Amino acid sequence: MRLLLIEDERELAAALSVALSKHGIVTDHTMHLADAFELTRQNAYDAILLDRRLPDGEGLTFIPKLRRAGIDTPIIVLTARNEPLERVEGLDFGADDYLGKPFLVEELMARVRAVLRRPPNLAEPDIVAGRMMIDPLHLNVTVDSTPLDLPRRELLVLVALAKRKDKTVLRSTLEAAVYNYEEEIQSNALDAHISRLRKRLLDANAGVAVHNIRGVGYLLKEE
Amino acid sequence: MRLLLIEDERELAAALSVALSKHGIVTDHTMHLADAFELTRQNAYDAILLDRRLPDGEGLTFIPKLRRAGIDTPIIVLTARNEPLERVEGLDFGADDYLGKPFLVEELMARVRAVLRRPPNLAEPDIVAGRMMIDPLHLNVTVDSTPLDLPRRELLVLVALAKRKDKTVLRSTLEAAVYNYEEEIQSNALDAHISRLRKRLLDANAGVAVHNIRGVGYLLKEE
DNA sequence: AGCTCCGCAATGCTGCTGCAACCTTGGCAG
DNA sequence: CTGCCAAGGTTGCAGCAGCATTGCGGAGCT
């Protein structure tokens, strides 16, 4: 792990470097914001430790600058200015955490570890088919990134088909996707939905077609 | 934004809920870890506020349990046990942040925002839609850079829609964005908010329109 | 007290949806 | 090749679920 320490008190910086090294952490140190920016461009740091009071300005201003440059490295602000409202200020500048001096190295380490833990995405991936993009979780359909407004039943049919693009979907599966077991249908309602869906996909120039597999079910294919 | 508050002091919990609601945050509250686990399975919270001392055990033990279940929601520990070593312990249990009681609601808000900014959420950028600019973290809305003053519930609806501009937002998602599970609505309250929001957007000449998708939800589009 | 916000409910309206009637297509047997 | 039938396709229609709008009164805030 590699950290960047931006801190103007030499002794503190030295002590921190030693302490962190015992945790297997490599620390780059600078006293100036200008240098710091250059360093972040040349190295991929796991986190940045930032003092507020620095010879060439308020440390917080460094954060937006970094973010604007597209660098998302977590930042922990270390400072003697530890009043609640100052902490609010620091966090709202974009800092990931804020730690008042003096502090235990143990606590700093814990906060670094906490900052590095990342929440992963558990989103269901979008489905691409023809010009369409389908978000099955939010029932969202776009054609060439303009939203497509579909009635609920047609939408459910489409999503069920899209989830198994290029593969046949049994008629019974489609019925299950659109109707719950309480709603029994005594007619060709499903066929009607397919028909209307086809028309809408055609009008929207969606780049896909719904094929019928006689006696089995349906299938969504790019055309 | 939706939080889960796990806290056994009724008064504190109630006060917090009220305070947070003024920041546009919907809060679900429970006093028991067992309930909390169930709630996290049923709802997608943006963050969890966790007390350490709870009737059915040490709150920290909840964190690994949650992580093992694959739930990575950021957790902020709220506690009177605020010695440095206790903070280390909390963070190493997997908490994302640790805040000693008593605290300012302002600081809690700032820490929540900071936690939500962490990768891969990155900084939640301002949303531009029509003439509007929306800061989803601070719930600021401007039209042509003059601030737009909206009632709380309408504001929450708007932000929820704006976060998914040009994409459908499920009705249930909107309800979750505006109400917590204790506030049951037995009428078309949400529809009423939409209607009033539309009127306000029109009056303000915001350059956006709220479309309905029958049986599914709503969608915010530039016009 | 005056104000806004908000939930509720009554009203009117839109267009989805199931149905059924009718048309088209594909498979198969003679 | 032709005729037949079943499966699927299309479309008008009526009913109604879902949505939009608005006034009212209570609650909360200044």
XYZ file of C-alpha atoms (C1' of nucleotides) in Angstrom:
506
model
C 0.000 0.000 0.000
C 1.209 3.451 -0.876
C 0.158 6.729 0.674
C 0.868 10.328 -0.082
C 1.424 12.479 2.970
C 1.037 16.203 2.549
C 2.245 17.756 5.786
C 4.537 20.634 6.667
C 5.655 19.584 10.133
C 8.790 17.651 9.426
C 8.942 15.791 12.693
C 5.379 14.614 12.565
C 5.814 13.536 8.968
C 8.940 11.565 9.774
C 7.349 9.882 12.744
C 4.298 8.977 10.707
C 6.354 7.533 7.905
C 8.131 5.259 10.344
C 4.960 4.228 12.062
C 3.183 3.518 8.813
C 6.090 1.560 7.459
C 5.598 -0.876 10.296
C 2.215 -1.539 8.788
C 3.790 -2.251 5.466
C 2.816 1.076 4.051
C 5.031 3.085 1.760
C 4.728 6.802 2.267
C 5.642 9.577 -0.092
C 6.002 12.903 1.615
C 5.773 16.448 0.422
C 5.261 19.796 2.087
C 3.805 21.657 -0.868
C 0.529 21.394 -2.668
C 2.167 22.077 -6.003
C 4.454 19.068 -5.596
C 1.598 17.002 -4.335
C -0.403 17.494 -7.492
C 2.523 16.439 -9.618
C 3.063 13.357 -7.492
C -0.536 12.225 -7.807
C -0.222 12.351 -11.562
C 2.839 10.143 -11.525
C 1.823 7.624 -8.903
C -1.295 5.668 -8.125
C -1.756 6.188 -4.397
C -4.145 4.160 -2.322
C -4.935 7.156 -0.172
C -3.820 10.691 0.562
C -3.238 12.195 3.995
C -3.695 15.923 3.869
C -2.885 18.671 6.349
C -5.004 21.814 6.280
C -2.383 24.424 7.170
C 0.324 24.378 4.544
C 2.997 26.844 3.471
C 1.350 27.401 0.110
C -2.256 27.572 1.179
C -5.256 25.892 2.723
C -5.002 22.147 2.156
C -8.708 21.705 1.516
C -8.508 23.581 -1.764
C -6.382 20.727 -3.024
C -9.323 18.335 -2.946
C -11.542 19.884 -5.626
C -8.478 20.414 -7.761
C -7.659 16.744 -7.567
C -11.230 15.652 -8.218
C -11.494 17.893 -11.230
C -8.420 16.192 -12.584
C -10.344 12.931 -12.352
C -8.348 11.530 -9.461
C -10.582 9.730 -7.000
C -8.025 8.624 -4.474
C -9.521 8.654 -0.973
C -8.396 11.621 1.094
C -8.084 11.805 4.859
C -7.621 15.243 6.319
C -5.303 15.491 9.313
C -5.488 18.683 11.244
C -5.428 20.473 14.530
C -8.517 22.362 13.432
C -10.931 19.880 14.851
C -14.077 21.779 15.726
C -17.267 20.077 14.593
C -18.077 22.762 12.054
C -14.563 22.620 10.686
C -14.955 18.908 10.240
C -18.181 19.498 8.339
C -16.358 21.928 6.124
C -13.586 19.460 5.449
C -15.905 16.615 4.585
C -18.020 18.779 2.329
C -14.932 19.814 0.435
C -14.785 16.212 -0.640
C -12.589 14.623 1.969
C -13.397 11.018 2.740
C -12.533 11.326 6.378
C -11.322 13.866 8.863
C -9.053 13.160 11.771
C -8.118 15.644 14.464
C -4.599 15.951 15.834
C -3.313 14.518 17.974
C -4.315 11.017 17.012
C -3.145 7.466 17.537
C -1.458 5.885 14.566
C -3.736 2.949 15.230
C -6.745 5.093 14.599
C -5.279 6.527 11.442
C -4.602 3.016 10.197
C -8.121 1.945 10.995
C -9.522 4.911 9.103
C -7.308 4.227 6.129
C -8.524 0.661 6.061
C -12.108 1.832 6.391
C -11.738 4.258 3.511
C -10.281 1.577 1.287
C -13.164 -0.795 1.743
C -15.360 -0.249 -1.211
C -19.011 -1.013 -1.652
C -19.390 -3.094 -4.806
C -22.221 -2.854 -7.271
C -24.929 -5.434 -7.146
C -26.834 -4.074 -10.115
C -28.317 -6.348 -12.719
C -26.521 -5.524 -15.940
C -28.312 -3.758 -18.753
C -29.231 -5.777 -21.792
C -28.292 -4.471 -25.201
C -30.358 -5.616 -28.163
C -30.334 -3.838 -31.490
C -30.680 -0.156 -30.763
C -32.288 -0.931 -27.459
C -30.912 -0.835 -23.996
C -32.928 -2.529 -21.287
C -32.526 -2.201 -17.561
C -34.423 -5.225 -16.263
C -34.308 -4.074 -12.669
C -35.980 -0.737 -13.200
C -37.986 -1.818 -16.220
C -36.340 0.858 -18.239
C -36.131 0.741 -22.017
C -34.364 3.177 -24.284
C -33.838 3.265 -28.047
C -30.765 5.196 -29.058
C -30.814 6.475 -25.478
C -34.226 8.081 -25.762
C -36.738 6.528 -23.417
C -39.360 4.223 -24.853
C -42.731 4.357 -23.201
C -44.388 0.934 -23.163
C -47.546 -0.237 -21.447
C -46.908 -2.453 -18.482
C -47.847 -5.812 -19.975
C -45.965 -5.220 -23.188
C -43.010 -4.068 -21.170
C -43.008 -7.237 -19.113
C -43.147 -9.359 -22.239
C -40.234 -7.462 -23.727
C -38.077 -7.774 -20.642
C -38.793 -11.479 -20.339
C -37.755 -11.952 -23.948
C -34.717 -9.731 -23.656
C -33.415 -11.639 -20.666
C -33.145 -14.646 -22.954
C -32.210 -12.841 -26.119
C -31.629 -15.182 -29.079
C -33.129 -18.050 -27.142
C -36.660 -19.335 -27.241
C -38.916 -18.421 -24.374
C -41.749 -20.815 -23.709
C -45.217 -19.486 -24.045
C -45.918 -20.567 -20.505
C -42.867 -18.673 -19.268
C -44.105 -15.509 -20.868
C -47.516 -15.951 -19.367
C -45.906 -16.383 -15.986
C -43.892 -13.221 -16.504
C -46.928 -11.138 -17.271
C -49.694 -12.646 -15.210
C -49.748 -13.856 -11.683
C -51.429 -17.086 -10.851
C -54.597 -15.326 -9.823
C -55.152 -13.774 -13.202
C -56.265 -16.457 -15.588
C -56.644 -15.528 -19.192
C -59.235 -17.163 -21.358
C -58.272 -15.674 -24.661
C -55.348 -14.771 -26.822
C -54.417 -11.823 -24.658
C -50.739 -12.707 -24.780
C -50.795 -12.863 -28.570
C -52.418 -9.476 -28.603
C -49.632 -8.056 -26.465
C -47.012 -9.543 -28.727
C -48.713 -7.993 -31.687
C -48.910 -4.568 -30.148
C -45.351 -4.818 -28.912
C -44.143 -5.643 -32.401
C -45.864 -2.610 -33.786
C -44.318 -0.378 -31.184
C -40.844 -1.800 -31.711
C -41.228 -1.235 -35.416
C -42.406 2.343 -34.987
C -39.535 3.040 -32.650
C -37.073 1.469 -35.076
C -35.699 -0.576 -32.228
C -33.588 -2.889 -34.331
C -35.038 -6.076 -32.920
C -37.775 -8.462 -33.939
C -39.965 -10.893 -32.059
C -40.032 -14.270 -33.800
C -42.542 -16.984 -33.201
C -41.581 -20.600 -32.728
C -44.690 -22.419 -33.637
C -46.103 -24.511 -30.863
C -43.292 -23.573 -28.470
C -42.964 -19.897 -27.759
C -41.200 -16.749 -28.870
C -37.716 -15.416 -29.401
C -36.163 -11.959 -29.511
C -33.550 -11.409 -32.186
C -31.617 -8.473 -33.535
C -32.382 -7.870 -37.153
C -31.810 9.235 0.610
C -32.783 6.496 2.992
C -31.060 5.469 6.205
C -31.512 2.696 8.704
C -31.110 3.797 12.288
C -30.342 1.108 14.840
C -30.653 2.760 18.214
C -32.341 1.826 21.472
C -32.857 5.261 22.964
C -36.294 6.119 21.756
C -36.007 9.842 22.291
C -32.702 10.169 20.533
C -33.984 8.080 17.666
C -37.121 10.167 17.308
C -35.187 13.409 17.479
C -32.717 12.170 14.902
C -35.473 11.068 12.547
C -36.996 14.499 12.678
C -33.675 16.253 12.266
C -32.665 14.063 9.357
C -36.014 14.466 7.674
C -35.309 18.161 7.487
C -32.306 17.259 5.417
C -34.532 15.261 3.143
C -33.542 11.937 4.593
C -36.024 9.169 5.162
C -35.186 7.138 8.219
C -36.297 3.661 9.189
C -35.781 2.939 12.844
C -35.383 -0.234 14.819
C -34.101 -1.062 18.266
C -33.095 -4.640 17.618
C -30.320 -6.179 15.600
C -32.562 -9.007 14.521
C -35.070 -6.629 12.977
C -32.277 -4.617 11.477
C -30.983 -7.581 9.558
C -34.396 -8.303 8.154
C -34.853 -4.675 7.143
C -31.560 -4.563 5.286
C -32.659 -7.538 3.260
C -35.870 -5.834 2.275
C -34.622 -2.325 1.609
C -31.680 -0.799 -0.143
C -30.375 1.710 2.366
C -27.845 4.342 1.469
C -26.247 4.027 4.860
C -26.745 2.517 8.300
C -26.376 4.337 11.608
C -25.496 1.877 14.321
C -25.424 2.212 18.070
C -22.990 0.013 19.980
C -24.999 -0.700 23.110
C -28.178 -2.478 22.149
C -30.675 -4.630 24.034
C -29.734 -7.733 22.097
C -26.007 -7.272 22.048
C -22.996 -5.270 20.970
C -23.860 -3.376 17.803
C -20.467 -3.958 16.236
C -21.142 -7.674 15.844
C -23.821 -6.688 13.380
C -21.262 -5.450 10.884
C -19.519 -8.726 10.019
C -22.876 -10.436 9.914
C -24.068 -7.940 7.337
C -20.895 -8.147 5.307
C -21.041 -11.907 5.241
C -24.534 -11.621 3.821
C -23.041 -9.618 0.966
C -24.495 -6.298 2.053
C -21.992 -3.512 1.687
C -24.053 -0.571 2.788
C -21.835 1.997 4.478
C -22.100 1.907 8.255
C -21.544 4.778 10.636
C -21.236 3.844 14.294
C -22.822 6.258 16.746
C -21.789 5.786 20.309
C -20.896 7.261 23.629
C -17.891 4.945 23.673
C -15.569 7.336 22.008
C -12.081 6.556 23.254
C -9.475 6.343 20.489
C -8.970 2.618 20.950
C -12.689 2.043 20.860
C -12.858 3.926 17.607
C -10.139 1.718 16.190
C -12.097 -1.304 17.264
C -15.233 -0.011 15.590
C -13.544 0.745 12.306
C -11.746 -2.583 12.239
C -15.042 -4.335 12.680
C -15.855 -2.952 9.276
C -17.532 0.323 10.087
C -16.987 3.041 7.521
C -17.003 5.814 10.057
C -17.302 6.338 13.763
C -18.956 9.271 15.451
C -18.952 9.935 19.182
C -22.020 11.113 21.050
C -22.960 13.796 21.501
C -22.618 15.133 17.992
C -24.047 17.855 15.787
C -26.570 16.700 13.245
C -24.599 18.835 10.822
C -21.545 16.705 11.356
C -23.501 13.506 10.999
C -24.902 14.793 7.713
C -21.459 15.690 6.484
C -20.138 12.255 7.392
C -23.050 10.568 5.680
C -22.340 12.578 2.565
C -18.660 11.718 2.792
C -19.395 8.029 3.155
C -21.705 8.125 0.147
C -19.054 9.804 -1.944
C -16.639 6.972 -1.539
C -15.781 4.922 -4.571
C -17.400 3.660 -6.595
C -20.135 6.106 -5.779
C -17.553 8.802 -6.448
C -18.694 12.297 -5.934
C -22.369 12.524 -6.717
C -22.243 15.089 -9.450
C -24.758 17.838 -9.976
C -27.518 16.898 -12.349
C -28.399 19.171 -15.201
C -31.890 18.860 -16.607
C -33.456 21.498 -18.772
C -32.820 24.807 -17.066
C -32.406 23.071 -13.758
C -29.329 22.200 -11.826
C -29.717 19.758 -8.975
C -27.271 18.919 -6.221
C -28.563 15.573 -5.016
C -26.421 15.487 -1.899
C -27.387 18.854 -0.521
C -30.819 18.877 -2.134
C -30.306 22.178 -3.836
C -32.301 23.004 -6.922
C -31.753 26.031 -9.098
C -33.410 27.212 -12.299
C -31.176 29.436 -14.377
C -29.035 29.646 -11.236
C -31.765 31.159 -9.103
C -32.693 28.844 -6.265
C -35.979 26.999 -6.478
C -37.776 26.533 -3.216
C -39.727 23.292 -3.064
C -41.653 21.599 -0.266
C -39.744 18.704 1.204
C -41.737 15.847 -0.275
C -41.888 17.359 -3.719
C -38.167 17.978 -3.521
C -37.502 14.333 -2.688
C -39.640 13.203 -5.584
C -37.815 15.533 -7.933
C -34.373 14.425 -6.827
C -35.299 10.768 -7.077
C -36.512 11.367 -10.609
C -33.537 13.522 -11.544
C -31.070 10.905 -10.401
C -32.473 8.704 -13.097
C -33.190 11.348 -15.668
C -34.618 9.913 -18.893
C -35.141 6.602 -17.159
C -38.206 5.202 -15.551
C -38.417 5.298 -11.803
C -40.679 2.680 -10.316
C -43.591 3.890 -8.309
C -42.359 1.827 -5.395
C -38.956 3.456 -5.642
C -40.499 6.872 -5.404
C -42.566 5.863 -2.434
C -39.443 4.528 -0.759
C -37.674 7.797 -1.457
C -40.333 9.833 0.256
C -41.820 7.693 2.995
C -40.431 5.362 5.613
C -42.119 2.140 6.455
C -43.966 3.593 9.405
C -45.724 6.196 7.314
C -48.329 4.246 5.463
C -50.177 6.125 2.822
C -53.708 5.103 2.115
C -54.395 7.467 -0.681
C -52.911 8.954 -3.770
C -50.580 11.210 -1.818
C -47.713 10.481 -4.169
C -49.825 11.372 -7.181
C -50.755 14.607 -5.504
C -47.097 15.455 -4.982
C -46.361 14.730 -8.601
C -49.181 16.943 -9.674
C -48.077 19.836 -7.502
C -44.470 19.364 -8.503
C -45.479 19.557 -12.149
C -47.255 22.801 -11.558
C -44.253 24.277 -9.806
C -41.868 23.144 -12.522
C -44.136 24.712 -15.079
C -44.401 27.984 -13.193
C -40.660 28.114 -12.783
C -40.191 27.336 -16.455
C -37.761 24.620 -15.501
C -37.526 23.063 -18.922
C -38.371 19.564 -17.778
C -41.497 17.467 -17.643
C -42.582 14.544 -15.510
C -44.027 11.771 -17.652
C -46.112 8.931 -16.386
C -45.601 5.362 -17.441
C -48.836 3.682 -16.776
C -48.638 0.841 -14.328
C -44.893 1.261 -13.903
C -43.833 4.636 -12.616
C -42.625 8.028 -13.715
C -39.854 9.552 -15.752
C -38.209 12.963 -15.870
C -37.465 14.305 -19.315
C -36.231 17.543 -20.752
C -38.756 19.099 -23.034
C -52.928 34.391 14.123
C -51.281 33.496 9.506
C -48.846 30.639 6.656
C -47.370 26.474 4.141
C -47.227 21.696 3.730
C -49.485 17.483 3.421
C -52.715 13.647 3.506
C -57.115 12.592 2.053
C -60.987 11.960 -0.960
C -64.165 13.131 -4.866
C -64.263 13.833 -9.614
C -63.194 13.347 -14.380
C -60.481 11.389 -17.893
C -57.175 8.635 -20.563
C -55.647 4.707 -22.646
C -54.411 -0.031 -21.309
C -56.238 -4.508 -21.560
C -59.040 -8.571 -22.166
C -62.013 -10.254 -25.369
C -63.698 -11.882 -29.595
C -64.182 -11.796 -34.415
C -61.740 -12.344 -38.328
C -57.488 -12.903 -41.129
C -52.857 -15.104 -42.201
C -49.420 -18.601 -42.082
C -47.282 -23.032 -41.804
C -47.453 -27.969 -41.648
C -49.206 -32.099 -43.208
C -51.828 -35.692 -45.579
C -53.804 -37.326 -49.510
C -50.069 -29.653 -55.766
C -54.021 -28.819 -53.155
C -56.933 -28.539 -49.343
C -57.504 -28.458 -44.524
C -56.703 -27.260 -39.871
C -54.508 -25.540 -36.017
C -51.544 -21.961 -34.349
C -50.596 -17.465 -34.582
C -51.574 -12.308 -36.075
C -54.372 -8.252 -36.168
C -57.751 -5.033 -34.784
C -62.155 -2.710 -32.974
C -64.551 -2.277 -28.829
C -66.162 -1.791 -24.124
C -64.897 -1.710 -19.369
C -62.214 -0.212 -15.947
C -57.774 0.435 -13.517
C -54.714 3.952 -12.943
C -53.644 8.711 -13.134
C -54.478 14.023 -12.812
C -56.414 17.568 -10.575
C -58.281 20.187 -6.860
C -60.602 21.660 -2.531
C -60.635 20.794 2.300
C -59.014 20.477 6.929
C -55.475 19.302 10.213
C -50.805 19.850 11.722
C -46.647 22.290 12.272
C -43.847 26.450 11.998
C -42.861 31.426 12.482
